[in-house]
PDB file of C-alpha atoms in Angstrom:
ATOM      1  CA  MET A 901      -1.845  18.343  -2.792  1.00  0.00           C
ATOM      2  CA  ALA A 902      -2.716  17.622  -6.203  1.00  0.00           C
ATOM      3  CA  ASP A 903      -4.474  14.431  -5.527  1.00  0.00           C
ATOM      4  CA  PRO A 904      -4.987  12.064  -8.732  1.00  0.00           C
ATOM      5  CA  ALA A 905      -8.320  11.145  -7.260  1.00  0.00           C
ATOM      6  CA  ARG A 906      -9.476  14.719  -6.906  1.00  0.00           C
ATOM      7  CA  ILE A 907      -8.435  16.268 -10.175  1.00  0.00           C
ATOM      8  CA  LYS A 908      -9.777  13.518 -12.131  1.00  0.00           C
ATOM      9  CA  THR A 909     -13.185  14.189 -11.156  1.00  0.00           C
ATOM     10  CA  GLU A 910     -12.583  17.938 -11.683  1.00  0.00           C
ATOM     11  CA  LEU A 911     -11.407  18.057 -15.321  1.00  0.00           C
ATOM     12  CA  PRO A 912     -13.222  14.985 -16.617  1.00  0.00           C
ATOM     13  CA  LYS A 913     -13.206  16.763 -20.207  1.00  0.00           C
ATOM     14  CA  ALA A 914      -9.246  16.335 -20.122  1.00  0.00           C
ATOM     15  CA  THR A 915      -8.947  13.225 -19.099  1.00  0.00           C
ATOM     16  CA  ALA A 916     -11.585  11.091 -21.150  1.00  0.00           C
ATOM     17  CA  ASN A 917      -9.676  12.932 -23.998  1.00  0.00           C
ATOM     18  CA  ASP A 918      -6.057  11.880 -22.972  1.00  0.00           C
ATOM     19  CA  GLU A 919      -7.204   7.956 -21.714  1.00  0.00           C
ATOM     20  CA  GLU A 920      -9.504   5.397 -23.016  1.00  0.00           C
ATOM     21  CA  THR A 921     -12.178   5.364 -20.780  1.00  0.00           C
ATOM     22  CA  ARG A 922     -12.299   2.285 -18.587  1.00  0.00           C
ATOM     23  CA  PRO A 923     -15.809   0.757 -17.789  1.00  0.00           C
ATOM     24  CA  GLU A 924     -16.954   2.372 -14.356  1.00  0.00           C
ATOM     25  CA  ASP A 925     -17.495  -0.041 -11.693  1.00  0.00           C
ATOM     26  CA  THR A 926     -19.839   0.357  -8.742  1.00  0.00           C
ATOM     27  CA  GLU A 927     -19.730   3.537  -7.087  1.00  0.00           C
ATOM     28  CA  GLY A 928     -19.226   2.018  -3.958  1.00  0.00           C
ATOM     29  CA  ALA A 929     -16.423  -0.431  -4.107  1.00  0.00           C
ATOM     30  CA  SER A 930     -13.989   1.890  -6.441  1.00  0.00           C
ATOM     31  CA  THR A 931     -14.165   4.844  -5.968  1.00  0.00           C
ATOM     32  CA  SER A 932     -10.232   4.862  -4.930  1.00  0.00           C
ATOM     33  CA  GLY A 933     -10.167   1.738  -7.246  1.00  0.00           C
ATOM     34  CA  SER A 934     -10.768   3.719 -10.281  1.00  0.00           C
ATOM     35  CA  ALA A 935      -8.751   6.420  -9.098  1.00  0.00           C
ATOM     36  CA  SER A 936      -5.553   4.260  -8.822  1.00  0.00           C
ATOM     37  CA  ASN A 937      -6.614   2.914 -12.262  1.00  0.00           C
ATOM     38  CA  GLU A 938      -6.090   6.474 -13.396  1.00  0.00           C
ATOM     39  CA  THR A 939      -3.415   7.373 -11.928  1.00  0.00           C
ATOM     40  CA  LYS A 940      -1.563   3.607 -13.113  1.00  0.00           C
ATOM     41  CA  ASP A 941      -3.029   4.662 -16.502  1.00  0.00           C
ATOM     42  CA  SER A 942      -1.300   7.883 -16.642  1.00  0.00           C
ATOM     43  CA  ALA A 943       1.646   7.254 -15.321  1.00  0.00           C
ATOM     44  CA  ASP A 944       1.576   3.748 -17.612  1.00  0.00           C
ATOM     45  CA  GLN A 945       1.080   5.503 -20.205  1.00  0.00           C
ATOM     46  CA  LEU A 946       4.348   8.376 -19.918  1.00  0.00           C
ATOM     47  CA  LYS A 947       6.528   4.916 -18.654  1.00  0.00           C
ATOM     48  CA  PRO A 948       6.396   3.782 -21.807  1.00  0.00           C
ATOM     49  CA  LYS A 949       7.606   6.743 -24.008  1.00  0.00           C
ATOM     50  CA  GLU A 950      10.039   7.042 -21.683  1.00  0.00           C
ATOM     51  CA  GLU A 951      11.357   3.882 -21.841  1.00  0.00           C
ATOM     52  CA  SER A 952      11.233   3.775 -25.176  1.00  0.00           C
ATOM     53  CA  LYS A 953      13.341   6.935 -25.593  1.00  0.00           C
ATOM     54  CA  ASN A 954      16.289   5.078 -23.284  1.00  0.00           C
ATOM     55  CA  GLU A 955      15.466   1.698 -25.287  1.00  0.00           C
ATOM     56  CA  SER A 956      16.604   3.825 -28.336  1.00  0.00           C
ATOM     57  CA  ALA A 957      19.686   5.310 -26.828  1.00  0.00           C
ATOM     58  CA  ALA A 958      21.018   1.696 -25.902  1.00  0.00           C
ATOM     59  CA  GLY A 959      19.831   0.202 -29.173  1.00  0.00           C
ATOM     60  CA  ASP A 960      22.793   1.969 -30.611  1.00  0.00           C
ATOM     61  CA  ASP A 961      24.907  -0.410 -28.811  1.00  0.00           C
ATOM     62  CA  ASP A 962      22.942  -3.644 -29.178  1.00  0.00           C
ATOM     63  CA  GLU A 963      22.963  -3.515 -33.012  1.00  0.00           C
ATOM     64  CA  GLU A 964      26.334  -3.710 -33.171  1.00  0.00           C
ATOM     65  CA  GLY A 965      26.774  -6.658 -32.449  1.00  0.00           C
ATOM     66  CA  THR A 966      23.310  -7.724 -34.850  1.00  0.00           C
ATOM     67  CA  SER A 967      24.277  -8.689 -38.704  1.00  0.00           C
ATOM     68  CA  GLY A 968      22.560  -9.181 -41.832  1.00  0.00           C
ATOM     69  CA  GLU A 969      19.899  -6.804 -40.854  1.00  0.00           C
ATOM     70  CA  THR A 970      19.202  -3.302 -41.694  1.00  0.00           C
ATOM     71  CA  ALA A 971      20.396  -0.967 -38.470  1.00  0.00           C
ATOM     72  CA  GLY A 972      17.509   1.253 -39.143  1.00  0.00           C
ATOM     73  CA  LYS A 973      14.906  -1.017 -39.022  1.00  0.00           C
ATOM     74  CA  ARG A 974      16.010  -3.243 -35.430  1.00  0.00           C
ATOM     75  CA  LEU A 975      16.047   0.125 -33.837  1.00  0.00           C
ATOM     76  CA  LYS A 976      12.501   0.621 -34.731  1.00  0.00           C
ATOM     77  CA  VAL A 977      11.408  -2.725 -33.972  1.00  0.00           C
ATOM     78  CA  GLU A 978      13.091  -2.830 -30.744  1.00  0.00           C
ATOM     79  CA  PRO A 979      11.518   0.078 -29.059  1.00  0.00           C
ATOM     80  CA  GLU A 980       8.022  -1.321 -30.412  1.00  0.00           C
ATOM     81  CA  LYS A 981       8.107  -4.853 -28.941  1.00  0.00           C
ATOM     82  CA  LYS A 982       9.532  -3.084 -25.579  1.00  0.00           C
ATOM     83  CA  LYS A 983       6.829  -0.940 -25.243  1.00  0.00           C
ATOM     84  CA  GLU A 984       4.075  -3.273 -25.829  1.00  0.00           C
ATOM     85  CA  LYS A 985       5.548  -5.472 -23.578  1.00  0.00           C
ATOM     86  CA  ARG A 986       5.567  -3.262 -21.108  1.00  0.00           C
ATOM     87  CA  GLN A 987       2.034  -1.640 -21.739  1.00  0.00           C
ATOM     88  CA  LYS A 988       0.608  -4.814 -20.907  1.00  0.00           C
ATOM     89  CA  VAL A 989       2.455  -5.725 -18.290  1.00  0.00           C
ATOM     90  CA  ASP A 990       1.317  -2.613 -16.857  1.00  0.00           C
ATOM     91  CA  GLU A 991      -2.125  -3.460 -17.510  1.00  0.00           C
ATOM     92  CA  ASP A 992      -1.901  -6.850 -16.152  1.00  0.00           C
ATOM     93  CA  GLU A 993      -1.304  -4.997 -13.038  1.00  0.00           C
ATOM     94  CA  ILE A 994      -4.075  -2.907 -12.868  1.00  0.00           C
ATOM     95  CA  GLN A 995      -6.496  -5.535 -13.734  1.00  0.00           C
ATOM     96  CA  LYS A 996      -4.707  -7.414 -10.703  1.00  0.00           C
ATOM     97  CA  MET A 997      -5.641  -4.106  -8.864  1.00  0.00           C
ATOM     98  CA  GLN A 998      -8.499  -3.738  -9.875  1.00  0.00           C
ATOM     99  CA  VAL A 999      -9.642  -6.926  -9.013  1.00  0.00           C
ATOM    100  CA  LEU A1000      -8.450  -7.138  -5.577  1.00  0.00           C
ATOM    101  CA  VAL A1001      -9.592  -3.544  -4.671  1.00  0.00           C
ATOM    102  CA  SER A1002     -13.283  -4.986  -5.342  1.00  0.00           C
ATOM    103  CA  SER A1003     -12.980  -7.581  -3.118  1.00  0.00           C
ATOM    104  CA  PHE A1004     -11.749  -5.463  -0.326  1.00  0.00           C
ATOM    105  CA  SER A1005     -14.514  -5.609   2.722  1.00  0.00           C
ATOM    106  CA  GLU A1006     -15.100  -2.112   4.256  1.00  0.00           C
ATOM    107  CA  GLU A1007     -12.782  -1.569   6.896  1.00  0.00           C
ATOM    108  CA  GLN A1008     -10.177  -2.680   4.108  1.00  0.00           C
ATOM    109  CA  LEU A1009     -11.544  -0.167   1.800  1.00  0.00           C
ATOM    110  CA  ASN A1010     -11.287   2.689   4.569  1.00  0.00           C
ATOM    111  CA  ARG A1011      -7.747   1.910   5.260  1.00  0.00           C
ATOM    112  CA  TYR A1012      -6.504   1.990   1.737  1.00  0.00           C
ATOM    113  CA  GLU A1013      -8.438   5.320   1.027  1.00  0.00           C
ATOM    114  CA  MET A1014      -6.501   6.880   3.897  1.00  0.00           C
ATOM    115  CA  TYR A1015      -3.354   4.938   2.948  1.00  0.00           C
ATOM    116  CA  ARG A1016      -3.769   6.756  -0.760  1.00  0.00           C
ATOM    117  CA  ARG A1017      -5.332   9.916   0.190  1.00  0.00           C
ATOM    118  CA  SER A1018      -3.229  11.142   3.018  1.00  0.00           C
ATOM    119  CA  ALA A1019      -0.376  13.322   2.467  1.00  0.00           C
ATOM    120  CA  PHE A1020       1.656  16.138   3.993  1.00  0.00           C
ATOM    121  CA  PRO A1021       0.357  19.544   3.510  1.00  0.00           C
ATOM    122  CA  LYS A1022       2.636  21.192   1.180  1.00  0.00           C
ATOM    123  CA  ALA A1023       2.651  24.497   2.895  1.00  0.00           C
ATOM    124  CA  ALA A1024       4.191  23.309   5.747  1.00  0.00           C
ATOM    125  CA  ILE A1025       6.814  21.418   4.011  1.00  0.00           C
ATOM    126  CA  LYS A1026       7.692  24.443   1.849  1.00  0.00           C
ATOM    127  CA  ARG A1027       8.017  26.410   4.947  1.00  0.00           C
ATOM    128  CA  LEU A1028      10.075  23.718   6.781  1.00  0.00           C
ATOM    129  CA  ILE A1029      12.305  23.243   3.811  1.00  0.00           C
ATOM    130  CA  GLN A1030      12.263  27.421   2.978  1.00  0.00           C
ATOM    131  CA  SER A1031      13.165  27.795   7.076  1.00  0.00           C
ATOM    132  CA  ILE A1032      16.060  25.628   6.627  1.00  0.00           C
ATOM    133  CA  THR A1033      17.888  26.903   3.198  1.00  0.00           C
ATOM    134  CA  GLY A1034      16.991  30.409   3.658  1.00  0.00           C
ATOM    135  CA  SER A1035      16.088  30.908  -0.147  1.00  0.00           C
ATOM    136  CA  SER A1036      12.892  29.926  -1.516  1.00  0.00           C
ATOM    137  CA  VAL A1037      12.301  25.997  -3.796  1.00  0.00           C
ATOM    138  CA  SER A1038      10.637  25.154  -6.252  1.00  0.00           C
ATOM    139  CA  GLN A1039       6.822  23.440  -6.292  1.00  0.00           C
ATOM    140  CA  ASN A1040       9.131  20.328  -7.813  1.00  0.00           C
ATOM    141  CA  VAL A1041      11.055  19.977  -4.620  1.00  0.00           C
ATOM    142  CA  VAL A1042       8.045  20.453  -2.305  1.00  0.00           C
ATOM    143  CA  ILE A1043       6.345  17.459  -4.099  1.00  0.00           C
ATOM    144  CA  ALA A1044       9.527  15.162  -4.389  1.00  0.00           C
ATOM    145  CA  MET A1045      10.047  15.748  -0.865  1.00  0.00           C
ATOM    146  CA  SER A1046       6.241  15.331   0.732  1.00  0.00           C
ATOM    147  CA  GLY A1047       6.849  12.071  -1.584  1.00  0.00           C
ATOM    148  CA  ILE A1048       9.360  10.669   0.011  1.00  0.00           C
ATOM    149  CA  SER A1049       8.734  11.742   3.193  1.00  0.00           C
ATOM    150  CA  LYS A1050       5.534   9.571   3.461  1.00  0.00           C
ATOM    151  CA  VAL A1051       7.151   6.640   1.844  1.00  0.00           C
ATOM    152  CA  PHE A1052       9.745   7.116   5.075  1.00  0.00           C
ATOM    153  CA  ALA A1053       6.606   7.104   7.520  1.00  0.00           C
ATOM    154  CA  GLY A1054       5.414   4.023   5.729  1.00  0.00           C
ATOM    155  CA  GLU A1055       8.603   2.224   5.975  1.00  0.00           C
ATOM    156  CA  ILE A1056       8.848   3.517  10.152  1.00  0.00           C
ATOM    157  CA  VAL A1057       5.089   2.271  10.713  1.00  0.00           C
ATOM    158  CA  GLU A1058       5.436  -1.102   8.910  1.00  0.00           C
ATOM    159  CA  GLU A1059       8.844  -1.854  10.795  1.00  0.00           C
ATOM    160  CA  ALA A1060       7.412  -0.723  13.861  1.00  0.00           C
ATOM    161  CA  LEU A1061       3.881  -2.793  13.090  1.00  0.00           C
ATOM    162  CA  ASP A1062       6.863  -6.104  12.653  1.00  0.00           C
ATOM    163  CA  VAL A1063       8.658  -5.328  15.779  1.00  0.00           C
ATOM    164  CA  CYS A1064       4.775  -5.037  17.494  1.00  0.00           C
ATOM    165  CA  GLU A1065       3.975  -8.422  16.124  1.00  0.00           C
ATOM    166  CA  LYS A1066       7.379  -9.947  17.197  1.00  0.00           C
ATOM    167  CA  TRP A1067       6.699  -9.010  20.853  1.00  0.00           C
ATOM    168  CA  GLY A1068       3.233  -9.974  20.896  1.00  0.00           C
ATOM    169  CA  ASP A1069       1.609  -6.657  21.444  1.00  0.00           C
ATOM    170  CA  THR A1070      -1.165  -5.393  19.412  1.00  0.00           C
ATOM    171  CA  PRO A1071      -1.770  -2.460  17.641  1.00  0.00           C
ATOM    172  CA  PRO A1072      -2.004   1.014  18.420  1.00  0.00           C
ATOM    173  CA  LEU A1073       2.035   1.363  18.382  1.00  0.00           C
ATOM    174  CA  GLN A1074       3.312   2.082  21.070  1.00  0.00           C
ATOM    175  CA  PRO A1075       6.620   4.627  21.634  1.00  0.00           C
ATOM    176  CA  LYS A1076       8.723   1.401  22.174  1.00  0.00           C
ATOM    177  CA  HIS A1077       7.572  -0.347  18.861  1.00  0.00           C
ATOM    178  CA  MET A1078       8.709   3.199  17.184  1.00  0.00           C
ATOM    179  CA  ARG A1079      11.906   3.040  18.869  1.00  0.00           C
ATOM    180  CA  GLU A1080      13.148   0.088  18.185  1.00  0.00           C
ATOM    181  CA  ALA A1081      11.926   0.194  14.621  1.00  0.00           C
ATOM    182  CA  VAL A1082      14.140   3.212  14.226  1.00  0.00           C
ATOM    183  CA  ARG A1083      16.903   1.599  15.922  1.00  0.00           C
ATOM    184  CA  ARG A1084      16.668  -1.247  12.906  1.00  0.00           C
ATOM    185  CA  LEU A1085      16.382   0.950   9.952  1.00  0.00           C
ATOM    186  CA  LYS A1086      19.274   3.070  11.954  1.00  0.00           C
ATOM    187  CA  SER A1087      21.407  -0.520  11.546  1.00  0.00           C
ATOM    188  CA  ARG A1088      20.022  -1.117   7.686  1.00  0.00           C
ATOM    189  CA  GLU A1089      21.078   2.355   6.947  1.00  0.00           C
ATOM    190  CA  GLN A1090      17.952   3.528   6.030  1.00  0.00           C
ATOM    191  CA  ILE A1091      18.052   6.724   8.135  1.00  0.00           C
ATOM    192  CA  PRO A1092      20.298   9.641   7.176  1.00  0.00           C
ATOM    193  CA  ASN A1093      21.954  11.102   9.883  1.00  0.00           C
ATOM    194  CA  THR A1094      25.113  13.063   9.107  1.00  0.00           C
ATOM    195  CA  LYS A1095      25.666  14.165  13.277  1.00  0.00           C
ATOM    196  CA  HIS A1096      28.472  11.259  13.870  1.00  0.00           C
ATOM    197  CA  LYS A1097      31.270  11.272  11.779  1.00  0.00           C
ATOM    198  CA  ASN A1098      33.351   8.097  11.299  1.00  0.00           C
ATOM    199  CA  ILE A1099      37.017   9.211  11.942  1.00  0.00           C
ATOM    200  CA  LEU A1100      39.088   6.043  10.503  1.00  0.00           C
ATOM    201  CA  PHE A1101      42.427   6.921  11.680  1.00  0.00           C
ATOM    202  CA  HIS A1102      42.532   8.036  15.149  1.00  0.00           C
TER     203      HIS A1102
ATOM    204  CA  MET B 560      25.568   3.422  26.783  1.00  0.00           C
ATOM    205  CA  ALA B 561      23.816   2.227  23.428  1.00  0.00           C
ATOM    206  CA  ASP B 562      20.637   4.622  24.653  1.00  0.00           C
ATOM    207  CA  GLU B 563      21.996   7.629  24.422  1.00  0.00           C
ATOM    208  CA  GLU B 564      21.900   7.890  20.464  1.00  0.00           C
ATOM    209  CA  ASP B 565      18.367   7.054  20.562  1.00  0.00           C
ATOM    210  CA  GLU B 566      17.747   9.135  23.550  1.00  0.00           C
ATOM    211  CA  ALA B 567      19.673  12.295  21.675  1.00  0.00           C
ATOM    212  CA  GLY B 568      17.445  12.107  18.865  1.00  0.00           C
ATOM    213  CA  PHE B 569      14.121  12.036  21.364  1.00  0.00           C
ATOM    214  CA  ASP B 570      15.362  14.693  24.010  1.00  0.00           C
ATOM    215  CA  GLU B 571      12.504  16.940  22.580  1.00  0.00           C
ATOM    216  CA  GLU B 572      10.194  14.399  23.127  1.00  0.00           C
ATOM    217  CA  PRO B 573       9.151  14.454  27.321  1.00  0.00           C
ATOM    218  CA  ASP B 574       8.089  11.541  28.675  1.00  0.00           C
ATOM    219  CA  ASP B 575       4.692  13.310  30.133  1.00  0.00           C
ATOM    220  CA  GLY B 576       3.738  13.487  26.201  1.00  0.00           C
ATOM    221  CA  SER B 577       3.133  17.434  26.301  1.00  0.00           C
ATOM    222  CA  SER B 578       4.106  19.341  23.026  1.00  0.00           C
ATOM    223  CA  GLY B 579       4.298  22.559  24.983  1.00  0.00           C
ATOM    224  CA  GLY B 580       6.932  21.570  27.695  1.00  0.00           C
ATOM    225  CA  LEU B 581       9.399  24.120  29.309  1.00  0.00           C
ATOM    226  CA  ASP B 582      12.155  22.005  29.113  1.00  0.00           C
ATOM    227  CA  ALA B 583      15.884  22.861  28.884  1.00  0.00           C
ATOM    228  CA  GLY B 584      16.312  20.556  26.226  1.00  0.00           C
ATOM    229  CA  GLY B 585      15.366  20.431  22.974  1.00  0.00           C
ATOM    230  CA  HIS B 586      12.496  21.438  20.742  1.00  0.00           C
ATOM    231  CA  GLY B 587       9.605  21.028  23.154  1.00  0.00           C
ATOM    232  CA  LYS B 588       7.855  24.261  22.271  1.00  0.00           C
ATOM    233  CA  ARG B 589       7.788  23.757  18.292  1.00  0.00           C
ATOM    234  CA  LYS B 590       3.715  23.045  17.504  1.00  0.00           C
ATOM    235  CA  ARG B 591       2.914  19.919  16.098  1.00  0.00           C
ATOM    236  CA  LEU B 592       2.887  20.488  12.081  1.00  0.00           C
ATOM    237  CA  PHE B 593       1.608  17.243  10.933  1.00  0.00           C
ATOM    238  CA  SER B 594      -0.816  15.797  13.704  1.00  0.00           C
ATOM    239  CA  LYS B 595      -3.505  15.397  12.145  1.00  0.00           C
ATOM    240  CA  GLU B 596      -2.122  14.181   8.663  1.00  0.00           C
ATOM    241  CA  LEU B 597       0.232  11.655  10.680  1.00  0.00           C
ATOM    242  CA  ARG B 598      -2.856  10.103  12.278  1.00  0.00           C
ATOM    243  CA  CYS B 599      -4.673   9.595   8.767  1.00  0.00           C
ATOM    244  CA  MET B 600      -1.161   8.062   7.526  1.00  0.00           C
ATOM    245  CA  MET B 601      -0.630   5.871  10.161  1.00  0.00           C
ATOM    246  CA  TYR B 602      -3.836   3.877   9.801  1.00  0.00           C
ATOM    247  CA  GLY B 603      -3.527   3.709   5.880  1.00  0.00           C
ATOM    248  CA  PHE B 604      -0.080   2.131   6.802  1.00  0.00           C
ATOM    249  CA  GLY B 605      -1.451  -0.837   9.132  1.00  0.00           C
ATOM    250  CA  ASP B 606      -1.836   0.697  12.381  1.00  0.00           C
ATOM    251  CA  ASP B 607      -4.900   1.446  14.882  1.00  0.00           C
ATOM    252  CA  GLN B 608      -7.583   3.777  13.685  1.00  0.00           C
ATOM    253  CA  ASN B 609      -6.626   5.802  16.858  1.00  0.00           C
ATOM    254  CA  PRO B 610      -2.841   5.897  17.247  1.00  0.00           C
ATOM    255  CA  TYR B 611      -1.472   6.913  20.712  1.00  0.00           C
ATOM    256  CA  THR B 612      -0.384  10.569  20.415  1.00  0.00           C
ATOM    257  CA  GLU B 613       3.071   9.727  21.389  1.00  0.00           C
ATOM    258  CA  SER B 614       3.840   7.777  18.695  1.00  0.00           C
ATOM    259  CA  VAL B 615       2.196  10.141  15.949  1.00  0.00           C
ATOM    260  CA  ASP B 616       4.540  13.125  18.017  1.00  0.00           C
ATOM    261  CA  ILE B 617       7.798  10.377  17.895  1.00  0.00           C
ATOM    262  CA  LEU B 618       7.090  10.165  13.868  1.00  0.00           C
ATOM    263  CA  GLU B 619       6.277  13.649  13.552  1.00  0.00           C
ATOM    264  CA  ASP B 620       9.781  14.301  14.903  1.00  0.00           C
ATOM    265  CA  LEU B 621      11.396  11.391  12.580  1.00  0.00           C
ATOM    266  CA  VAL B 622       9.825  13.285   9.613  1.00  0.00           C
ATOM    267  CA  ILE B 623      10.782  16.568  10.122  1.00  0.00           C
ATOM    268  CA  GLU B 624      14.454  14.761  11.231  1.00  0.00           C
ATOM    269  CA  PHE B 625      14.422  13.524   7.965  1.00  0.00           C
ATOM    270  CA  ILE B 626      13.608  16.326   6.020  1.00  0.00           C
ATOM    271  CA  THR B 627      15.880  18.091   7.943  1.00  0.00           C
ATOM    272  CA  GLU B 628      18.735  15.910   7.259  1.00  0.00           C
ATOM    273  CA  MET B 629      17.688  15.596   3.328  1.00  0.00           C
ATOM    274  CA  THR B 630      17.765  19.532   3.058  1.00  0.00           C
ATOM    275  CA  HIS B 631      21.101  19.631   4.173  1.00  0.00           C
ATOM    276  CA  LYS B 632      22.300  16.900   2.343  1.00  0.00           C
ATOM    277  CA  ALA B 633      21.115  18.583  -0.651  1.00  0.00           C
ATOM    278  CA  MET B 634      22.670  21.935   0.024  1.00  0.00           C
ATOM    279  CA  SER B 635      25.859  20.495  -0.144  1.00  0.00           C
ATOM    280  CA  ILE B 636      25.500  18.724  -3.530  1.00  0.00           C
ATOM    281  CA  GLY B 637      25.340  20.190  -6.508  1.00  0.00           C
ATOM    282  CA  ARG B 638      24.302  23.811  -6.735  1.00  0.00           C
ATOM    283  CA  GLN B 639      25.956  24.835  -3.204  1.00  0.00           C
ATOM    284  CA  GLY B 640      22.994  26.455  -0.874  1.00  0.00           C
ATOM    285  CA  ARG B 641      20.063  25.673  -3.245  1.00  0.00           C
ATOM    286  CA  VAL B 642      17.559  22.438  -2.929  1.00  0.00           C
ATOM    287  CA  GLN B 643      16.871  21.934  -6.558  1.00  0.00           C
ATOM    288  CA  VAL B 644      15.266  18.301  -7.870  1.00  0.00           C
ATOM    289  CA  GLU B 645      17.732  16.519  -9.397  1.00  0.00           C
ATOM    290  CA  ASP B 646      19.897  17.013  -5.646  1.00  0.00           C
ATOM    291  CA  ILE B 647      16.822  15.017  -4.277  1.00  0.00           C
ATOM    292  CA  VAL B 648      17.113  12.779  -6.699  1.00  0.00           C
ATOM    293  CA  PHE B 649      20.577  12.053  -6.623  1.00  0.00           C
ATOM    294  CA  LEU B 650      20.419  11.269  -3.196  1.00  0.00           C
ATOM    295  CA  ILE B 651      17.750   8.904  -2.449  1.00  0.00           C
ATOM    296  CA  ARG B 652      19.023   6.726  -5.616  1.00  0.00           C
ATOM    297  CA  LYS B 653      20.329   3.860  -3.149  1.00  0.00           C
ATOM    298  CA  ASP B 654      17.143   3.503  -2.186  1.00  0.00           C
ATOM    299  CA  PRO B 655      14.404   1.919  -4.933  1.00  0.00           C
ATOM    300  CA  ARG B 656      11.039   2.363  -3.240  1.00  0.00           C
ATOM    301  CA  LYS B 657      11.717   6.482  -2.704  1.00  0.00           C
ATOM    302  CA  PHE B 658      13.184   6.494  -6.012  1.00  0.00           C
ATOM    303  CA  ALA B 659      10.575   4.593  -7.941  1.00  0.00           C
ATOM    304  CA  ARG B 660       8.201   7.095  -6.336  1.00  0.00           C
ATOM    305  CA  VAL B 661       9.833  10.048  -6.838  1.00  0.00           C
ATOM    306  CA  LYS B 662       9.979   9.561 -10.869  1.00  0.00           C
ATOM    307  CA  ASP B 663       6.288   9.029 -10.137  1.00  0.00           C
ATOM    308  CA  LEU B 664       5.240  12.229  -8.419  1.00  0.00           C
ATOM    309  CA  LEU B 665       7.380  13.944 -11.214  1.00  0.00           C
ATOM    310  CA  THR B 666       6.111  12.288 -14.358  1.00  0.00           C
ATOM    311  CA  MET B 667       2.499  12.360 -12.421  1.00  0.00           C
ATOM    312  CA  ASN B 668       2.828  16.410 -12.282  1.00  0.00           C
ATOM    313  CA  GLU B 669       4.032  16.722 -15.691  1.00  0.00           C
ATOM    314  CA  GLU B 670       1.241  14.950 -17.426  1.00  0.00           C
ATOM    315  CA  LEU B 671      -1.474  17.032 -15.031  1.00  0.00           C
ATOM    316  CA  LYS B 672       0.290  20.415 -16.135  1.00  0.00           C
ATOM    317  CA  ARG B 673      -0.265  19.185 -19.363  1.00  0.00           C
ATOM    318  CA  ALA B 674      -3.683  18.459 -19.167  1.00  0.00           C
ATOM    319  CA  ARG B 675      -4.821  21.295 -17.488  1.00  0.00           C
ATOM    320  CA  LYS B 676      -3.030  23.275 -20.167  1.00  0.00           C
ATOM    321  CA  ALA B 677      -5.063  21.396 -22.779  1.00  0.00           C
ATOM    322  CA  PHE B 678      -8.355  21.800 -20.723  1.00  0.00           C
ATOM    323  CA  ASP B 679      -7.546  25.542 -20.787  1.00  0.00           C
ATOM    324  CA  GLU B 680      -7.039  26.110 -24.273  1.00  0.00           C
ATOM    325  CA  ALA B 681      -9.958  24.272 -24.970  1.00  0.00           C
ATOM    326  CA  ASN B 682     -11.773  26.141 -22.703  1.00  0.00           C
ATOM    327  CA  TYR B 683     -10.475  29.568 -24.065  1.00  0.00           C
ATOM    328  CA  GLY B 684     -10.798  28.205 -27.796  1.00  0.00           C
ATOM    329  CA  SER B 685     -14.976  27.262 -27.324  1.00  0.00           C
TER     330      SER B 685
END
């Protein structure tokens, strides 16, 4: 899996050239921390560019309503301001994450590392999807599907932990918690189910 | 009666927890694909460090069912019979968490590809 944490150590040159180097914290505390910084950083450099593209498209609508300003000038100034604001917000978030992760206990660090690093094996997912479609799928599809599946698993585990706490039990989670979590998510339609067709007029 | 819908989803989960059981109903015979990874994932998401095997099995069945459903839906929209990224993004559009995650992952992948390409070219040049 293209684990950003691992890629960072493999390509020190590329990443150092691309992004401003953040001051290195102590090794132990922020292996995950700096990994998260790198990922946030790279995501954050691209996001503002995407956003500004959207802005300049939407800007056409905005500047119709304004009077007394050159259309071209307003179009140039607006995306810049929004981009700076967004970069600032992301930087704040990155700093907050840094502060948070640096204050983790050992157990919390372990859990956070597992949270970030665990992933479904790409080969197995690809095999599964291909066995269903019968034709080959692109790499992006596998990346997207494994990412969504991880979020899905997370939603179930979180709901199951809620159920467990509500019922006064303790982790580890038992199958009854999982089933109740699935039942709740189904009622919220967060679990796709195409087996049952609603016949409106019978 | 209300249990039936739940049970139908879990008929491949025999009560004794064994994954190789020769019961007539369901996928009891399929090998467990994601046992190790799911254990780490459950710990990361807040469960105990050693989650119960039965819970891991339930979660694996759910994930495989999820992937199957998404694949079938993706095959039925856009270009028929094929699964493309745009279809997945379209199917996930209502769920903010998953949508944001997919966007992030694809953006990150593009950037990594670019970085690797630049690195290789720099290496080749020198």
